[in-house]
Protein backbone atom coordinates (compact mmCIF):
# COMPACT_ATOMS: atom_id res chain seq x y z
CA UNK A 1 0.00 0.00 0.00
CA UNK A 2 1.06 3.56 -0.66
CA UNK A 3 -0.49 5.97 1.78
CA UNK A 4 -0.21 9.41 3.27
CA UNK A 5 -1.19 9.58 6.92
CA UNK A 6 -2.62 12.89 8.08
CA UNK A 7 -3.58 13.79 11.60
CA UNK A 8 -2.77 16.13 14.45
CA UNK A 9 0.12 15.41 16.82
CA UNK A 10 -1.14 12.74 19.18
CA UNK A 11 -3.68 11.37 16.68
CA UNK A 12 -1.68 8.14 16.59
CA UNK A 13 -0.16 8.29 13.08
CA UNK A 14 3.03 6.59 14.23
CA UNK A 15 1.21 3.72 15.94
CA UNK A 16 -1.05 3.16 12.93
CA UNK A 17 1.94 3.28 10.57
CA UNK A 18 3.85 0.66 12.58
CA UNK A 19 0.90 -1.72 12.55
CA UNK A 20 0.31 -1.19 8.82
CA UNK A 21 3.93 -1.99 7.94
CA UNK A 22 3.45 -5.38 9.56
CA UNK A 23 0.54 -6.15 7.22
CA UNK A 24 2.35 -6.04 3.89
CA UNK A 25 5.95 -5.06 4.46
CA UNK A 26 5.53 -1.47 3.36
CA UNK A 27 7.91 0.97 5.04
CA UNK A 28 7.16 3.93 7.27
CA UNK A 29 8.74 7.16 6.04
CA UNK A 30 8.87 10.27 8.18
CA UNK A 31 10.72 13.47 7.34
CA UNK A 32 12.77 13.29 10.54
CA UNK A 33 13.88 9.71 9.86
CA UNK A 34 14.94 10.31 6.27
CA UNK A 35 16.80 13.51 7.19
CA UNK A 36 18.68 11.68 9.93
CA UNK A 37 19.34 8.82 7.48
CA UNK A 38 20.74 11.15 4.83
CA UNK A 39 22.91 12.95 7.39
CA UNK A 40 24.25 9.64 8.70
CA UNK A 41 24.92 8.34 5.20
CA UNK A 42 26.89 11.53 4.53
CA UNK A 43 25.33 12.06 1.09
CA UNK A 44 25.59 15.46 -0.58
CA UNK A 45 21.99 16.25 0.26
CA UNK A 46 22.56 14.96 3.79
CA UNK A 47 25.51 17.31 4.26
CA UNK A 48 23.47 20.26 3.03
CA UNK A 49 20.61 19.32 5.35
CA UNK A 50 22.98 18.96 8.30
CA UNK A 51 24.21 22.53 7.82
CA UNK A 52 20.64 23.80 8.26
CA UNK A 53 19.92 21.50 11.20
CA UNK A 54 23.16 22.46 12.98
CA UNK A 55 22.12 26.10 12.78
CA UNK A 56 18.72 25.19 14.16
CA UNK A 57 17.07 26.23 10.89
CA UNK A 58 14.29 24.41 9.07
CA UNK A 59 15.52 22.30 6.19
CA UNK A 60 14.16 23.92 2.97
CA UNK A 61 11.53 22.06 0.97
CA UNK A 62 13.74 21.59 -2.14
CA UNK A 63 16.26 19.72 -0.02
CA UNK A 64 13.61 17.61 1.67
CA UNK A 65 12.12 16.78 -1.74
CA UNK A 66 15.53 15.77 -3.05
CA UNK A 67 16.04 13.42 -0.12
CA UNK A 68 12.47 12.13 -0.49
CA UNK A 69 13.05 11.43 -4.19
CA UNK A 70 16.03 9.21 -3.35
CA UNK A 71 14.25 7.52 -0.46
CA UNK A 72 11.19 6.58 -2.51
CA UNK A 73 13.44 4.81 -5.01
CA UNK A 74 15.10 2.62 -2.39
CA UNK A 75 14.34 -1.07 -2.95
CA UNK A 76 12.43 -1.41 0.32
CA UNK A 77 9.78 1.01 -1.00
CA UNK A 78 8.79 -1.46 -3.74
CA UNK A 79 6.31 -3.16 -1.43
CA UNK A 80 4.79 0.16 -0.47
CA UNK A 81 5.29 3.07 1.89
CA UNK A 82 3.45 5.13 4.48
CA UNK A 83 4.26 8.81 4.63
CA UNK A 84 3.99 9.78 8.28
CA UNK A 85 3.98 13.52 8.95
CA UNK A 86 4.83 14.41 5.35
CA UNK A 87 3.73 16.49 3.52
CA UNK A 88 3.18 19.10 6.20
CA UNK A 89 2.18 22.07 4.03
CA UNK A 90 0.39 22.73 0.74
CA UNK A 91 3.65 23.61 -1.09
CA UNK A 92 5.11 20.27 0.04
CA UNK A 93 1.94 18.49 -1.12
CA UNK A 94 2.21 20.15 -4.55
CA UNK A 95 5.89 19.20 -4.78
CA UNK A 96 5.13 15.62 -3.73
CA UNK A 97 2.43 15.36 -6.37
CA UNK A 98 4.94 16.35 -9.07
CA UNK A 99 7.58 14.01 -7.67
CA UNK A 100 5.22 11.02 -7.67
CA UNK A 101 4.24 11.72 -11.30
CA UNK A 102 7.95 11.88 -12.19
CA UNK A 103 8.64 8.58 -10.44
CA UNK A 104 5.50 6.95 -11.85
CA UNK A 105 4.15 6.18 -8.39
CA UNK A 106 0.44 6.15 -7.68
CA UNK A 107 -0.80 6.69 -4.14
CA UNK A 108 -3.73 4.62 -2.85
CA UNK A 109 -5.12 7.32 -0.58
CA UNK A 110 -4.51 9.96 2.03
CA UNK A 111 -5.90 8.93 5.40
CA UNK A 112 -7.06 11.64 7.76
CA UNK A 113 -7.02 10.29 11.31
CA UNK A 114 -9.52 12.53 13.04
CA UNK A 115 -9.28 12.47 16.83
CA UNK A 116 -11.14 14.99 19.03
CA UNK A 117 -8.98 17.70 20.56
CA UNK A 118 -9.84 16.76 24.14
CA UNK A 119 -8.79 13.15 23.53
CA UNK A 120 -5.43 14.29 22.15
CA UNK A 121 -4.90 16.70 25.02
CA UNK A 122 -5.61 13.95 27.51
CA UNK A 123 -3.45 11.43 25.65
CA UNK A 124 -0.39 13.66 25.41
CA UNK A 125 -0.56 15.57 28.67
CA UNK A 126 -0.58 12.29 30.62
CA UNK A 127 2.56 11.06 28.85
CA UNK A 128 5.83 10.89 30.72
CA UNK A 129 9.26 10.16 29.28
CA UNK A 130 12.39 8.77 30.91
CA UNK A 131 14.88 11.63 31.25
CA UNK A 132 17.81 9.35 30.37
CA UNK A 133 18.50 10.21 26.71
CA UNK A 134 19.76 6.67 26.07
CA UNK A 135 16.54 5.12 27.41
CA UNK A 136 13.64 7.47 26.67
CA UNK A 137 11.06 4.90 27.80
CA UNK A 138 7.53 6.27 27.54
CA UNK A 139 4.92 5.98 30.28
CA UNK A 140 1.41 7.26 30.85
CA UNK A 141 0.31 8.36 34.30
CA UNK A 142 -3.18 6.99 33.65
CA UNK A 143 -2.76 3.88 31.54
CA UNK A 144 0.86 2.82 31.99
CA UNK A 145 2.53 4.40 35.02
CA UNK A 146 6.01 3.31 36.08
CA UNK A 147 5.98 0.78 38.96
CA UNK A 148 7.55 3.37 41.26
CA UNK A 149 6.13 6.85 40.80
CA UNK A 150 8.42 9.13 38.81
CA UNK A 151 11.13 6.49 38.35
CA UNK A 152 11.86 4.60 35.12
CA UNK A 153 11.27 0.83 35.37
CA UNK A 154 14.05 0.13 32.90
CA UNK A 155 16.93 2.33 34.05
CA UNK A 156 15.95 4.00 37.34
CA UNK A 157 16.23 7.56 35.98
CA UNK A 158 13.59 10.21 36.75
CA UNK A 159 10.52 10.11 34.52
CA UNK A 160 9.47 13.60 33.39
CA UNK A 161 6.87 15.44 31.39
CA UNK A 162 8.43 16.71 28.17
CA UNK A 163 8.20 20.45 27.71
CA UNK A 164 6.33 20.00 24.45
CA UNK A 165 3.80 17.74 26.17
CA UNK A 166 2.41 20.14 28.75
CA UNK A 167 -1.21 21.11 28.17
CA UNK A 168 -0.25 24.63 27.03
CA UNK A 169 2.38 23.34 24.62
CA UNK A 170 0.04 20.72 23.17
CA UNK A 171 -2.68 23.33 22.67
CA UNK A 172 -0.17 25.45 20.80
CA UNK A 173 0.95 22.52 18.63
CA UNK A 174 -2.66 21.69 17.79
CA UNK A 175 -3.32 25.31 16.80
CA UNK A 176 -0.25 25.27 14.55
CA UNK A 177 -1.40 22.00 13.02
CA UNK A 178 -4.85 23.39 12.34
CA UNK A 179 -3.40 26.45 10.66
CA UNK A 180 -0.67 24.84 8.54
CA UNK A 181 -1.43 21.19 8.05
CA UNK A 182 -5.20 20.87 8.23
CA UNK A 183 -5.54 22.57 4.78
CA UNK A 184 -3.95 19.39 3.38
CA UNK A 185 -7.21 17.64 4.13
CA UNK A 186 -8.93 19.94 1.62
CA UNK A 187 -6.09 19.41 -0.87
CA UNK A 188 -6.42 15.62 -0.88
CA UNK A 189 -10.18 15.81 -0.84
CA UNK A 190 -10.01 17.78 -4.11
CA UNK A 191 -7.60 15.19 -5.47
CA UNK A 192 -10.28 12.61 -4.72
CA UNK A 193 -7.91 10.62 -2.52
CA UNK A 194 -9.05 11.41 0.99
CA UNK A 195 -10.62 9.10 3.52
CA UNK A 196 -11.37 10.45 6.98
CA UNK A 197 -11.45 7.98 9.85
CA UNK A 198 -12.91 9.22 13.11
CA UNK A 199 -11.63 6.64 15.52
CA UNK A 200 -9.60 6.70 18.68
CA UNK A 201 -8.18 3.18 18.41
CA UNK A 202 -5.49 2.23 15.91
CA UNK A 203 -7.32 -1.06 15.23
CA UNK A 204 -10.40 0.83 14.02
CA UNK A 205 -8.27 3.07 11.80
CA UNK A 206 -6.54 0.05 10.27
CA UNK A 207 -9.85 -1.73 9.69
CA UNK A 208 -11.14 1.32 7.78
CA UNK A 209 -7.99 1.49 5.65
CA UNK A 210 -8.16 -2.23 4.82
CA UNK A 211 -11.80 -1.88 3.83
CA UNK A 212 -10.99 1.01 1.49
CA UNK A 213 -8.01 -0.82 -0.05
CA UNK A 214 -10.21 -3.83 -0.75
CA UNK A 215 -12.96 -1.73 -2.33
ZN1 LIG B 1 14.75 4.90 31.55
PDB file of C-alpha atoms in Angstrom, residues 98-199:
ATOM      1  CA  UNK A  98       4.944  16.345  -9.074  1.00  0.00           C
ATOM      2  CA  UNK A  99       7.578  14.007  -7.672  1.00  0.00           C
ATOM      3  CA  UNK A 100       5.221  11.024  -7.674  1.00  0.00           C
ATOM      4  CA  UNK A 101       4.244  11.715 -11.297  1.00  0.00           C
ATOM      5  CA  UNK A 102       7.951  11.879 -12.190  1.00  0.00           C
ATOM      6  CA  UNK A 103       8.638   8.580 -10.441  1.00  0.00           C
ATOM      7  CA  UNK A 104       5.505   6.952 -11.852  1.00  0.00           C
ATOM      8  CA  UNK A 105       4.153   6.176  -8.390  1.00  0.00           C
ATOM      9  CA  UNK A 106       0.439   6.147  -7.679  1.00  0.00           C
ATOM     10  CA  UNK A 107      -0.804   6.685  -4.135  1.00  0.00           C
ATOM     11  CA  UNK A 108      -3.726   4.623  -2.855  1.00  0.00           C
ATOM     12  CA  UNK A 109      -5.121   7.320  -0.584  1.00  0.00           C
ATOM     13  CA  UNK A 110      -4.509   9.962   2.031  1.00  0.00           C
ATOM     14  CA  UNK A 111      -5.900   8.932   5.402  1.00  0.00           C
ATOM     15  CA  UNK A 112      -7.056  11.637   7.757  1.00  0.00           C
ATOM     16  CA  UNK A 113      -7.023  10.292  11.308  1.00  0.00           C
ATOM     17  CA  UNK A 114      -9.518  12.530  13.040  1.00  0.00           C
ATOM     18  CA  UNK A 115      -9.276  12.467  16.826  1.00  0.00           C
ATOM     19  CA  UNK A 116     -11.141  14.991  19.025  1.00  0.00           C
ATOM     20  CA  UNK A 117      -8.982  17.702  20.557  1.00  0.00           C
ATOM     21  CA  UNK A 118      -9.844  16.765  24.139  1.00  0.00           C
ATOM     22  CA  UNK A 119      -8.790  13.148  23.535  1.00  0.00           C
ATOM     23  CA  UNK A 120      -5.432  14.286  22.146  1.00  0.00           C
ATOM     24  CA  UNK A 121      -4.905  16.703  25.017  1.00  0.00           C
ATOM     25  CA  UNK A 122      -5.609  13.952  27.507  1.00  0.00           C
ATOM     26  CA  UNK A 123      -3.453  11.433  25.646  1.00  0.00           C
ATOM     27  CA  UNK A 124      -0.390  13.661  25.409  1.00  0.00           C
ATOM     28  CA  UNK A 125      -0.559  15.573  28.673  1.00  0.00           C
ATOM     29  CA  UNK A 126      -0.581  12.292  30.621  1.00  0.00           C
ATOM     30  CA  UNK A 127       2.563  11.060  28.854  1.00  0.00           C
ATOM     31  CA  UNK A 128       5.832  10.889  30.725  1.00  0.00           C
ATOM     32  CA  UNK A 129       9.258  10.156  29.281  1.00  0.00           C
ATOM     33  CA  UNK A 130      12.386   8.768  30.910  1.00  0.00           C
ATOM     34  CA  UNK A 131      14.883  11.631  31.252  1.00  0.00           C
ATOM     35  CA  UNK A 132      17.806   9.346  30.368  1.00  0.00           C
ATOM     36  CA  UNK A 133      18.504  10.210  26.714  1.00  0.00           C
ATOM     37  CA  UNK A 134      19.759   6.665  26.068  1.00  0.00           C
ATOM     38  CA  UNK A 135      16.539   5.121  27.413  1.00  0.00           C
ATOM     39  CA  UNK A 136      13.637   7.472  26.674  1.00  0.00           C
ATOM     40  CA  UNK A 137      11.065   4.904  27.798  1.00  0.00           C
ATOM     41  CA  UNK A 138       7.531   6.270  27.541  1.00  0.00           C
ATOM     42  CA  UNK A 139       4.916   5.981  30.279  1.00  0.00           C
ATOM     43  CA  UNK A 140       1.409   7.256  30.855  1.00  0.00           C
ATOM     44  CA  UNK A 141       0.312   8.365  34.303  1.00  0.00           C
ATOM     45  CA  UNK A 142      -3.182   6.987  33.652  1.00  0.00           C
ATOM     46  CA  UNK A 143      -2.764   3.879  31.541  1.00  0.00           C
ATOM     47  CA  UNK A 144       0.858   2.816  31.991  1.00  0.00           C
ATOM     48  CA  UNK A 145       2.528   4.396  35.024  1.00  0.00           C
ATOM     49  CA  UNK A 146       6.012   3.308  36.082  1.00  0.00           C
ATOM     50  CA  UNK A 147       5.983   0.783  38.963  1.00  0.00           C
ATOM     51  CA  UNK A 148       7.555   3.366  41.260  1.00  0.00           C
ATOM     52  CA  UNK A 149       6.127   6.850  40.802  1.00  0.00           C
ATOM     53  CA  UNK A 150       8.419   9.129  38.808  1.00  0.00           C
ATOM     54  CA  UNK A 151      11.133   6.487  38.350  1.00  0.00           C
ATOM     55  CA  UNK A 152      11.862   4.599  35.119  1.00  0.00           C
ATOM     56  CA  UNK A 153      11.271   0.827  35.375  1.00  0.00           C
ATOM     57  CA  UNK A 154      14.050   0.134  32.898  1.00  0.00           C
ATOM     58  CA  UNK A 155      16.927   2.327  34.049  1.00  0.00           C
ATOM     59  CA  UNK A 156      15.949   4.003  37.336  1.00  0.00           C
ATOM     60  CA  UNK A 157      16.228   7.565  35.982  1.00  0.00           C
ATOM     61  CA  UNK A 158      13.589  10.212  36.747  1.00  0.00           C
ATOM     62  CA  UNK A 159      10.525  10.108  34.519  1.00  0.00           C
ATOM     63  CA  UNK A 160       9.472  13.598  33.386  1.00  0.00           C
ATOM     64  CA  UNK A 161       6.868  15.441  31.386  1.00  0.00           C
ATOM     65  CA  UNK A 162       8.431  16.705  28.165  1.00  0.00           C
ATOM     66  CA  UNK A 163       8.202  20.455  27.706  1.00  0.00           C
ATOM     67  CA  UNK A 164       6.325  20.004  24.450  1.00  0.00           C
ATOM     68  CA  UNK A 165       3.805  17.740  26.167  1.00  0.00           C
ATOM     69  CA  UNK A 166       2.413  20.144  28.748  1.00  0.00           C
ATOM     70  CA  UNK A 167      -1.212  21.105  28.169  1.00  0.00           C
ATOM     71  CA  UNK A 168      -0.253  24.627  27.027  1.00  0.00           C
ATOM     72  CA  UNK A 169       2.384  23.343  24.616  1.00  0.00           C
ATOM     73  CA  UNK A 170       0.040  20.722  23.169  1.00  0.00           C
ATOM     74  CA  UNK A 171      -2.679  23.328  22.666  1.00  0.00           C
ATOM     75  CA  UNK A 172      -0.172  25.454  20.798  1.00  0.00           C
ATOM     76  CA  UNK A 173       0.953  22.518  18.629  1.00  0.00           C
ATOM     77  CA  UNK A 174      -2.659  21.694  17.793  1.00  0.00           C
ATOM     78  CA  UNK A 175      -3.321  25.308  16.798  1.00  0.00           C
ATOM     79  CA  UNK A 176      -0.249  25.272  14.549  1.00  0.00           C
ATOM     80  CA  UNK A 177      -1.399  22.001  13.022  1.00  0.00           C
ATOM     81  CA  UNK A 178      -4.847  23.394  12.340  1.00  0.00           C
ATOM     82  CA  UNK A 179      -3.403  26.450  10.661  1.00  0.00           C
ATOM     83  CA  UNK A 180      -0.669  24.835   8.544  1.00  0.00           C
ATOM     84  CA  UNK A 181      -1.435  21.189   8.047  1.00  0.00           C
ATOM     85  CA  UNK A 182      -5.197  20.874   8.231  1.00  0.00           C
ATOM     86  CA  UNK A 183      -5.544  22.569   4.783  1.00  0.00           C
ATOM     87  CA  UNK A 184      -3.945  19.391   3.378  1.00  0.00           C
ATOM     88  CA  UNK A 185      -7.207  17.635   4.126  1.00  0.00           C
ATOM     89  CA  UNK A 186      -8.927  19.937   1.617  1.00  0.00           C
ATOM     90  CA  UNK A 187      -6.087  19.407  -0.872  1.00  0.00           C
ATOM     91  CA  UNK A 188      -6.417  15.616  -0.882  1.00  0.00           C
ATOM     92  CA  UNK A 189     -10.176  15.811  -0.844  1.00  0.00           C
ATOM     93  CA  UNK A 190     -10.009  17.785  -4.106  1.00  0.00           C
ATOM     94  CA  UNK A 191      -7.597  15.194  -5.472  1.00  0.00           C
ATOM     95  CA  UNK A 192     -10.280  12.611  -4.717  1.00  0.00           C
ATOM     96  CA  UNK A 193      -7.908  10.623  -2.523  1.00  0.00           C
ATOM     97  CA  UNK A 194      -9.050  11.406   0.987  1.00  0.00           C
ATOM     98  CA  UNK A 195     -10.616   9.099   3.525  1.00  0.00           C
ATOM     99  CA  UNK A 196     -11.373  10.448   6.982  1.00  0.00           C
ATOM    100  CA  UNK A 197     -11.449   7.981   9.847  1.00  0.00           C
ATOM    101  CA  UNK A 198     -12.913   9.223  13.105  1.00  0.00           C
ATOM    102  CA  UNK A 199     -11.632   6.644  15.522  1.00  0.00           C
TER     103      UNK A 199
END
